[in-house]
Tab-separated table of C-alpha atoms and ligand atoms in Angstrom:
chain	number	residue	atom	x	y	z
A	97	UNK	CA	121.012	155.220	134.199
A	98	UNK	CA	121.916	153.478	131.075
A	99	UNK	CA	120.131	149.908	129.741
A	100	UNK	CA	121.193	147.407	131.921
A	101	UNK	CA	120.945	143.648	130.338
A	102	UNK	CA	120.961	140.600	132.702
A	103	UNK	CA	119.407	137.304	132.075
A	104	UNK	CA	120.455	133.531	133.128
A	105	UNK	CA	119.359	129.626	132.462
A	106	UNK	CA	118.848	126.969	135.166
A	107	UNK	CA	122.137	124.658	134.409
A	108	UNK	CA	119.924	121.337	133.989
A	109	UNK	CA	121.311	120.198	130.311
A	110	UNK	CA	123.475	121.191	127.313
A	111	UNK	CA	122.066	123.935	125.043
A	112	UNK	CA	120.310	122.720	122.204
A	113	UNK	CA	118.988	124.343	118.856
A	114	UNK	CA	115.968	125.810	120.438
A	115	UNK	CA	118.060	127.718	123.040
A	116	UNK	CA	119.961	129.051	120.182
A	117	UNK	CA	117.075	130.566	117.830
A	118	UNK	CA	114.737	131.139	121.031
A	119	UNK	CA	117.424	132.943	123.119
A	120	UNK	CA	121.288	132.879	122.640
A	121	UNK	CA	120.826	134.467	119.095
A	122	UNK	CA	118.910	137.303	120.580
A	123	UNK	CA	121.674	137.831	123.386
A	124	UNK	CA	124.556	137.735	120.530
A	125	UNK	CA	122.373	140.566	118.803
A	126	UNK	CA	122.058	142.482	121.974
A	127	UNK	CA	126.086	141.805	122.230
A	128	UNK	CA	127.339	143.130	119.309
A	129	UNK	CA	124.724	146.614	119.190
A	130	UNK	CA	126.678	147.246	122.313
A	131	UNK	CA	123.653	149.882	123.509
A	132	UNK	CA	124.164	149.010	126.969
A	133	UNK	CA	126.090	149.766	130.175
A	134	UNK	CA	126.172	146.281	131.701
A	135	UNK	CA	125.295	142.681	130.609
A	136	UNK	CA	125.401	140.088	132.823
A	137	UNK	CA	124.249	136.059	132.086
A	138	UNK	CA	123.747	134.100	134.969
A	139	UNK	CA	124.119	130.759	135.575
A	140	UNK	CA	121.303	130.118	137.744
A	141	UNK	CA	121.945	127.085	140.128
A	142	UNK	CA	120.449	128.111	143.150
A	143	UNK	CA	117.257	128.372	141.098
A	144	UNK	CA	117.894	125.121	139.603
A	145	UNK	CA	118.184	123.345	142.913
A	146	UNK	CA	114.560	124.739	143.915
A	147	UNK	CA	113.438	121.689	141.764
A	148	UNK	CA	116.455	119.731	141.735
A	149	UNK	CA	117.814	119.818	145.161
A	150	UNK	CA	117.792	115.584	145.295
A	151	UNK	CA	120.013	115.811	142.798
A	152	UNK	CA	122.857	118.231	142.842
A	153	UNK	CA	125.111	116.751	140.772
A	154	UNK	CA	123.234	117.215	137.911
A	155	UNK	CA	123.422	120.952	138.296
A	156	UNK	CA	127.200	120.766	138.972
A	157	UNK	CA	127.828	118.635	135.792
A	158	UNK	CA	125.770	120.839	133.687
A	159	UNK	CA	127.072	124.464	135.238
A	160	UNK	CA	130.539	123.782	133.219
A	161	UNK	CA	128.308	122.735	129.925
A	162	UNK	CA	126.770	125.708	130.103
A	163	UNK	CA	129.640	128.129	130.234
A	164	UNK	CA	130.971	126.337	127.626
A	165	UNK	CA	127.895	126.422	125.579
A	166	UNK	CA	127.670	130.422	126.033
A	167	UNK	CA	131.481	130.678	125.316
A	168	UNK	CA	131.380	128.409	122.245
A	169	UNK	CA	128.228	130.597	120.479
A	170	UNK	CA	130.360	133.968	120.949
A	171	UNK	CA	129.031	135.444	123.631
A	172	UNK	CA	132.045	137.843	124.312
A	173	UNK	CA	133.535	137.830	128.252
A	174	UNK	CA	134.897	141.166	127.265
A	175	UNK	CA	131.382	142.311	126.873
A	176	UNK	CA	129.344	140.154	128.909
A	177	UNK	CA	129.731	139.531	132.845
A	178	UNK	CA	129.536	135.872	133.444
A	179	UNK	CA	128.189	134.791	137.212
A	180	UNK	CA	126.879	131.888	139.242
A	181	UNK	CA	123.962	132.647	140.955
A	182	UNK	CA	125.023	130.679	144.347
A	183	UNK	CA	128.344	132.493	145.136
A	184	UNK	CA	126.317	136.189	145.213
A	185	UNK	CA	124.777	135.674	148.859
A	186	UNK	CA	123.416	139.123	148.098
A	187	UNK	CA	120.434	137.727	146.038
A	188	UNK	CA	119.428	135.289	148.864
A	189	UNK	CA	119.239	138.409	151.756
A	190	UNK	CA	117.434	140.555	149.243
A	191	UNK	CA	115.003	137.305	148.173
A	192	UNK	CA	114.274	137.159	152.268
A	193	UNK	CA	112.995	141.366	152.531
A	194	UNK	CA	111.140	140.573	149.097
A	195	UNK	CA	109.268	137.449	150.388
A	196	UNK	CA	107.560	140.124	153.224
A	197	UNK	CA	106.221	142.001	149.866
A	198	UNK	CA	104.316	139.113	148.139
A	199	UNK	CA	101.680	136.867	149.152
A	200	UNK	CA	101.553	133.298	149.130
A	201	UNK	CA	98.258	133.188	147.209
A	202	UNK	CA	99.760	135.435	144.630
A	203	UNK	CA	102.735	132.822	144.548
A	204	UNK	CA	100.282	130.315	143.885
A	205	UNK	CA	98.556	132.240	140.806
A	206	UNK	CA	101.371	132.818	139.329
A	207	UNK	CA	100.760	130.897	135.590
A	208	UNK	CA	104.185	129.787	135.338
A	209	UNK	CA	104.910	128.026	138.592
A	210	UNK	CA	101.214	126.743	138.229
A	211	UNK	CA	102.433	124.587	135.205
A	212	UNK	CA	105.833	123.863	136.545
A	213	UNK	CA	104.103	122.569	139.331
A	214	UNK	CA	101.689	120.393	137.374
A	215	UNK	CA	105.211	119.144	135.656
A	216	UNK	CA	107.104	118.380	138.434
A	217	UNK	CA	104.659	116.543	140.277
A	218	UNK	CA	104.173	118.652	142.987
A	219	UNK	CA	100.549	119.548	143.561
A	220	UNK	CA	100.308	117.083	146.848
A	221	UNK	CA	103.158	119.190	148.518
A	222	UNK	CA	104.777	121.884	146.961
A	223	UNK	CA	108.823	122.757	148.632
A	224	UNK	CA	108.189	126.237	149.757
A	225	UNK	CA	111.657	127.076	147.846
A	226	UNK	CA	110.085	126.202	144.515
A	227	UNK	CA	107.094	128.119	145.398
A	228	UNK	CA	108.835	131.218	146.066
A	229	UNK	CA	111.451	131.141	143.369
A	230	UNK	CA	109.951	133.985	141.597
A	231	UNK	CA	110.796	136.370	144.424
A	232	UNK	CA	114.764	134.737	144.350
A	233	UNK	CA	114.300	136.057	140.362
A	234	UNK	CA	112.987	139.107	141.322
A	235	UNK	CA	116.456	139.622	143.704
A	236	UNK	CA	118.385	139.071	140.902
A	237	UNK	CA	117.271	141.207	138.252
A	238	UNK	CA	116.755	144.060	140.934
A	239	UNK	CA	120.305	142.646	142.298
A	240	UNK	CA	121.814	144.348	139.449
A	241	UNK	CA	119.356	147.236	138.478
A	242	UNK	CA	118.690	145.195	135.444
A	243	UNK	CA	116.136	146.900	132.918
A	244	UNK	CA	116.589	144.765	129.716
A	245	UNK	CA	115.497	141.230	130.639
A	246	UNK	CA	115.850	138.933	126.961
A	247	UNK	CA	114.000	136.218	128.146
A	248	UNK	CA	111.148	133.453	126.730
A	249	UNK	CA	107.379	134.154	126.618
A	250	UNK	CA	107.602	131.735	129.624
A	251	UNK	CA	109.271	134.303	131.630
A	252	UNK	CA	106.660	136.666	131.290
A	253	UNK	CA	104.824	136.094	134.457
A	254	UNK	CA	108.318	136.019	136.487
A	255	UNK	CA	108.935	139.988	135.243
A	256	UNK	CA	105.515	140.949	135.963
A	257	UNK	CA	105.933	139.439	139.791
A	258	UNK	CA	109.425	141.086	139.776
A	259	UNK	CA	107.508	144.912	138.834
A	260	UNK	CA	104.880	144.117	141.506
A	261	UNK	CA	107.499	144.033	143.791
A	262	UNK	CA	109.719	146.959	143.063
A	263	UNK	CA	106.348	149.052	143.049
A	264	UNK	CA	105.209	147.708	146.764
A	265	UNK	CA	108.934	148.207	147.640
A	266	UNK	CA	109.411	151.613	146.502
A	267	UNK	CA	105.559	152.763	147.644
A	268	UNK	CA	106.646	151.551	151.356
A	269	UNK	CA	110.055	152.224	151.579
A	270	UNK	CA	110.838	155.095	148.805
A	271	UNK	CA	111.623	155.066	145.947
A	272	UNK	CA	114.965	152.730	145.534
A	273	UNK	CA	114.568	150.005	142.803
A	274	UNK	CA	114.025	150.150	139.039
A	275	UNK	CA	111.290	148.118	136.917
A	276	UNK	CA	112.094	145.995	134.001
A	277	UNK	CA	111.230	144.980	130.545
A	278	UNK	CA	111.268	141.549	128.875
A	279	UNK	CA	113.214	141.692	125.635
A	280	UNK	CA	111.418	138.730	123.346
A	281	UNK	CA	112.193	136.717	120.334
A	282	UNK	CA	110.151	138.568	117.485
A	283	UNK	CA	110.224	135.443	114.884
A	284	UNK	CA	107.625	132.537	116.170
A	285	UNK	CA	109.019	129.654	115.139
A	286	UNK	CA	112.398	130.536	117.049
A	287	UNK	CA	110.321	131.285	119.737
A	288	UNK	CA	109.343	127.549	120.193
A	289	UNK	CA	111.413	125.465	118.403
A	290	UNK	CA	109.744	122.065	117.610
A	291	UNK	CA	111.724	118.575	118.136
A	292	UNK	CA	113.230	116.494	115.962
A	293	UNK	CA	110.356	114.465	115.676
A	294	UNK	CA	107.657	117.508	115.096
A	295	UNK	CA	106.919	117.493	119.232
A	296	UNK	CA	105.967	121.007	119.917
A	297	UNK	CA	108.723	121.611	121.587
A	298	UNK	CA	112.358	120.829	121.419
A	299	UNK	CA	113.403	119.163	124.903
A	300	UNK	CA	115.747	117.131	126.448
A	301	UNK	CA	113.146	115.026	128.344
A	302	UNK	CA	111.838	114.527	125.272
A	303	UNK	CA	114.876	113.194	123.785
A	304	UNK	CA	114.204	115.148	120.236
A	305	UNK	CA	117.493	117.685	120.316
A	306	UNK	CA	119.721	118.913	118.615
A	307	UNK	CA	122.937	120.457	120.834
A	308	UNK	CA	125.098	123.035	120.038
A	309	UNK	CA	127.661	119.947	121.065
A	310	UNK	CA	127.103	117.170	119.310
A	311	UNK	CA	129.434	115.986	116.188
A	312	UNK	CA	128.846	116.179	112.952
A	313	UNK	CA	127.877	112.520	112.580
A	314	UNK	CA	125.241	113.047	115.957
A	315	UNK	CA	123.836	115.941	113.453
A	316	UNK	CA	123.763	113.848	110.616
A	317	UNK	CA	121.797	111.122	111.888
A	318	UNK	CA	119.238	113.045	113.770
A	319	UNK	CA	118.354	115.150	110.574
A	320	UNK	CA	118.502	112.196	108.538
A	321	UNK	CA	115.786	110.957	111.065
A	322	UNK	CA	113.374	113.695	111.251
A	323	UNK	CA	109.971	114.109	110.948
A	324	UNK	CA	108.687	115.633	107.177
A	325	UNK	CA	105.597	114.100	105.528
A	326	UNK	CA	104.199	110.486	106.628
A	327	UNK	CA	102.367	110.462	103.284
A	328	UNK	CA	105.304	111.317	101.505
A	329	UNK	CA	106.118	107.868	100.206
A	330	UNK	CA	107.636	107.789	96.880
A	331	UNK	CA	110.096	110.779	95.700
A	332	UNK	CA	107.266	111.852	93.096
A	333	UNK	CA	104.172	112.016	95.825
A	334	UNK	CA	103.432	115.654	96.261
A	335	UNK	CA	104.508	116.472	99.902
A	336	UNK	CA	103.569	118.435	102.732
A	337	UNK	CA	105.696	121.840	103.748
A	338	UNK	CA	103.728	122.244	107.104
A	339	UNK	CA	104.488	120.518	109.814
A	340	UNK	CA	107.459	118.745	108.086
A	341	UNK	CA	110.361	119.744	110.270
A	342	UNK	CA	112.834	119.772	107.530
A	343	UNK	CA	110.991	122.816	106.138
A	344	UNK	CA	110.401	124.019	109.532
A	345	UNK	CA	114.130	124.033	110.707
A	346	UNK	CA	115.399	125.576	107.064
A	347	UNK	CA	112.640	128.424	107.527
A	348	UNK	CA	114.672	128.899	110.951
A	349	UNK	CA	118.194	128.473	109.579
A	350	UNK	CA	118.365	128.809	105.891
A	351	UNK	CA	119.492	131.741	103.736
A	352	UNK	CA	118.492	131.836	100.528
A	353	UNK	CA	122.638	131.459	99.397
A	354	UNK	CA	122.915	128.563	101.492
A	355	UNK	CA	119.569	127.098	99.540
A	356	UNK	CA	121.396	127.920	96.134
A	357	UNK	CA	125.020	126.771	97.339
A	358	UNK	CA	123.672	123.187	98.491
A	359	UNK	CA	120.866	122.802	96.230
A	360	UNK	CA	119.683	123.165	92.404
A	361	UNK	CA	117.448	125.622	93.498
A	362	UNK	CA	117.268	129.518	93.626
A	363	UNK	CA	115.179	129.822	97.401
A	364	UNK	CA	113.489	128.162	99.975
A	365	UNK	CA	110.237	129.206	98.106
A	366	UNK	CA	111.729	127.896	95.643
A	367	UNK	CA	112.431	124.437	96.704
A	368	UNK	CA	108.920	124.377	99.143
A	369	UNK	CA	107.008	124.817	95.469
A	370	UNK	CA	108.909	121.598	94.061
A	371	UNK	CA	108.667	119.067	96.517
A	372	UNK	CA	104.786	120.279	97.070
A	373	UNK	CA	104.728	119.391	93.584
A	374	UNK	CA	106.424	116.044	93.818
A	375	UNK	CA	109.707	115.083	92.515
A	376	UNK	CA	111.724	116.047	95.504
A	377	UNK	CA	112.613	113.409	98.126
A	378	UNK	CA	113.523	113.356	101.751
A	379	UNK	CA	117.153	112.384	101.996
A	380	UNK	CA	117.556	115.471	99.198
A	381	UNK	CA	116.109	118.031	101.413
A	382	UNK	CA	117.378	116.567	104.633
A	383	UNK	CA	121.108	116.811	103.294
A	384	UNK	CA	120.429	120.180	102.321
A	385	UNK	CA	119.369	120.863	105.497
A	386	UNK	CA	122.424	119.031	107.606
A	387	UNK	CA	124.701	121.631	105.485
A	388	UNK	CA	122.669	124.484	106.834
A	389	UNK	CA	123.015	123.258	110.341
A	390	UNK	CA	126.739	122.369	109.969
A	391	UNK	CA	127.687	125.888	108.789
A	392	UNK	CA	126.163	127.066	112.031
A	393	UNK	CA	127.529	124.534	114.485
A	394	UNK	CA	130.990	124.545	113.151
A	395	UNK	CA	132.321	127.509	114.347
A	396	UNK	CA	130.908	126.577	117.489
A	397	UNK	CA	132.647	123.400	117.648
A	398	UNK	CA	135.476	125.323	117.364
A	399	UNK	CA	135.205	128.012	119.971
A	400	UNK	CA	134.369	124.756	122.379
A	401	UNK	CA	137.213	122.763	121.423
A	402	UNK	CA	139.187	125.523	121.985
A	403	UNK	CA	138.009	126.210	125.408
A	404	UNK	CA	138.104	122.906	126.367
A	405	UNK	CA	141.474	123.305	126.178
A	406	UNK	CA	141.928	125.944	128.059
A	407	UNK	CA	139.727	125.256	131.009
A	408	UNK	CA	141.539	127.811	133.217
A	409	UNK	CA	141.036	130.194	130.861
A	410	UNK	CA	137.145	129.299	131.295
A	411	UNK	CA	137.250	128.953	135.144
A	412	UNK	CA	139.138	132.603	135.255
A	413	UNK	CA	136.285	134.367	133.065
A	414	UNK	CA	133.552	132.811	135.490
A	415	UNK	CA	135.252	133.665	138.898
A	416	UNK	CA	136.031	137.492	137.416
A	417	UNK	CA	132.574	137.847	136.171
A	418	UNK	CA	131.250	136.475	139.415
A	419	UNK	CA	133.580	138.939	141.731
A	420	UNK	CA	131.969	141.577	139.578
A	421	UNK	CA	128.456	140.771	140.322
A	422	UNK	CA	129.145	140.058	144.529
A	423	UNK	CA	130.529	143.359	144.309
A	424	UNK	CA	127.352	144.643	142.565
A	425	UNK	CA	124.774	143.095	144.443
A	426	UNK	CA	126.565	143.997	147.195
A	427	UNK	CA	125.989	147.483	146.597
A	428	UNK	CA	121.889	147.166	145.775
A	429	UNK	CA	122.180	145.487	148.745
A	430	UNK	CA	123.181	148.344	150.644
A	431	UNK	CA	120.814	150.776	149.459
A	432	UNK	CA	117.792	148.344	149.946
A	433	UNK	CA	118.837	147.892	153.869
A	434	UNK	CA	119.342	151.397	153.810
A	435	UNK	CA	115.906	152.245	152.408
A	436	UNK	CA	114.159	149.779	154.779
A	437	UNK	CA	116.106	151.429	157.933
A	438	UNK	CA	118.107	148.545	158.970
A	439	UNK	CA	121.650	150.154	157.830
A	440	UNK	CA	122.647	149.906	161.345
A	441	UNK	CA	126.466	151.230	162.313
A	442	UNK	CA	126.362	152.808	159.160
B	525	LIG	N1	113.882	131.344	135.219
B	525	LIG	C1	114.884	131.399	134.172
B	525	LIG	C2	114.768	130.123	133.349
B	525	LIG	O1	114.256	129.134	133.830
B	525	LIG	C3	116.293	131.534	134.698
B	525	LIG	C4	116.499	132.810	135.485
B	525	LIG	C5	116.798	132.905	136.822
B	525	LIG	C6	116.414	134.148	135.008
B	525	LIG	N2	116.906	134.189	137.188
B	525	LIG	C7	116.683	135.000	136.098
B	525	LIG	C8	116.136	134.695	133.745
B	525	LIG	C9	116.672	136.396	135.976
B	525	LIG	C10	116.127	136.090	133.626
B	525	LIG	C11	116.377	136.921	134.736
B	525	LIG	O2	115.209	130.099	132.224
């Protein structure tokens, strides 16, 4: 069997900047090398609702942001299978046989729901939902005999929970699933993206993004107020590369013909070595930097607008791409049942 791709994101916000370097980027490069049978992206509600189920509106607002968001950075429907998590009742009856194959206390280890739950508030009384979401993950990536899982370093513990239980399942029932592989960001900044305002991490609690959405004049005031040097007070100071976000996001973003097209200077290196120096000011670099960023965003603006327009268009892709993946899961389905001996009638 050929590489199988399949990831998803929880639909709790618009995309922002950090999605892009940290994931979307990687997917478009898995896209367009094409060395793959299947891709599928998920929009992962049901997951979502395992820590947002007082709210579901917020997951229904954000599902059609999301689609959008994927759409508007050119991930291709031709090439990718678009799916909503919640209409493949599939993942939910396979989630049930996994939960006999995994322990609470191992649930409870598990270094990634151990923070979530420290986040979320929920040490008193943890929902047994959240608790067992990683078993719901491990149903969907099995769902779909996915091997190629491009994911963030968060993830990590979720794939290794998903191989523990395709090993138990195929020591006690024979062999019938396949394990997986996290495909990573190589590049550590894109990895974690900081905020706007040099927060380790860009976040929309945190109120320090930048969306693939927002207008140019959003963009424009949010680099224009972002965090470089505190001691960089008068344009001749010598300033500080580290930590400065302006450098940070152009190490990210910038080519070195974008640094000579919207500056006086040759490279990055080039322009890092001047304003260590002194003689280089804020608003200069920052401008330079909004450029950067608008060359990327524009094109997405445009891909958006146009499916804005053509929300049918949008609401057809996700209903094909979801058929596709009932029909799938279906399948895995069948062959689990049938491995554990309950393919009765059959
Ligand atoms: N847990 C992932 C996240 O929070 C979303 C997700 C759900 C997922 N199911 C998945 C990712 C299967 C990869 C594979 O971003």
């Amino acid at each position: 069997m050929g590489n199988i791709i399949l990831t998803g994101d929880r639909p709790t916000g618009k995309l922002h900047l950090g999605h892009y370097v940290g994931s979307l980027r990687n997917r478009l490069k898995l896209q367009e090398e094409g060395n793959y049978d299947e891709m599928y992206i998920m929009i992962a509600d049901s997951q979502a609702l395992t820590d947002n189920f007082d709210n579901p509106k917020k997951i229904q607002d954000n599902l059609h942001e999301v689609i959008l968001d994927y759409l508007s950075v050119g991930l291709n429907p031709e090439k990718v299978t678009f799916f909503i998590q919640s209409k493949v009742n599939a993942l939910t009856t396979l989630t049930y046989y996994y939960m006999n194959l995994v322990s609470v206390s191992r649930l409870e280890r598990n270094p990634t729901i151990k923070t979530e739950i420290k986040q979320r508030g929920f040490e008193q009384s943890v929902p047994a939902g959240f608790l067992s979401y990683p078993v719901s993950q491990a149903a969907d990536i099995t769902g779909f005999n996915a091997n190629v899982i491009p994911v963030g370093e968060d993830q990590l513990p979720l794939l290794e929970q998903t191989n523990e239980i395709v090993r138990s399942f195929n020591r006690i029932y024979g062999d019938t699933l396949r394990e997986c592989n996290a495909y990573l960001e190589k590049n550590d900044i894109a990895k974690r993206l900081p905020g706007i305002d040099g927060n380790a991490k860009m976040s929309k609690s945190l109120g320090n993004c930048i969306y693939l959405s927002d207008t140019s004049e959003d963009v424009y005031k949010k680099v224009m107020s972002m965090y470089t040097d505190p001691n960089h007070i008068k344009i001749e100071d010598p300033g500080k590369v580290e930590e400065n976000m302006v450098f940070t996001y152009l190490d990210v973003f910038a080519t070195d013909e974008q640094i000579k097209k919207y500056s006086e200077f040759n490279s990055l290196d080039e322009m890092k070595e001047k304003y260590k120096r002194g003689g280089l000011g804020d608003v200069k670099i920052k401008k330079v930097l909004f450029q950067v960023i608008e060359d990327l965003l524009e094109p997405i603006r445009e891909k958006r607008k146009y499916y804005e327009e053509h929300l049918d268009e949008v609401d057809k892709i996700l209903k094909e791409g979801t058929m596709k993946a009932i029909s799938t899961a279906n399948k895995t389905l069948d062959r689990v049942k049938k491995a554990i001996g309950i393919d009765y009638f059959e």
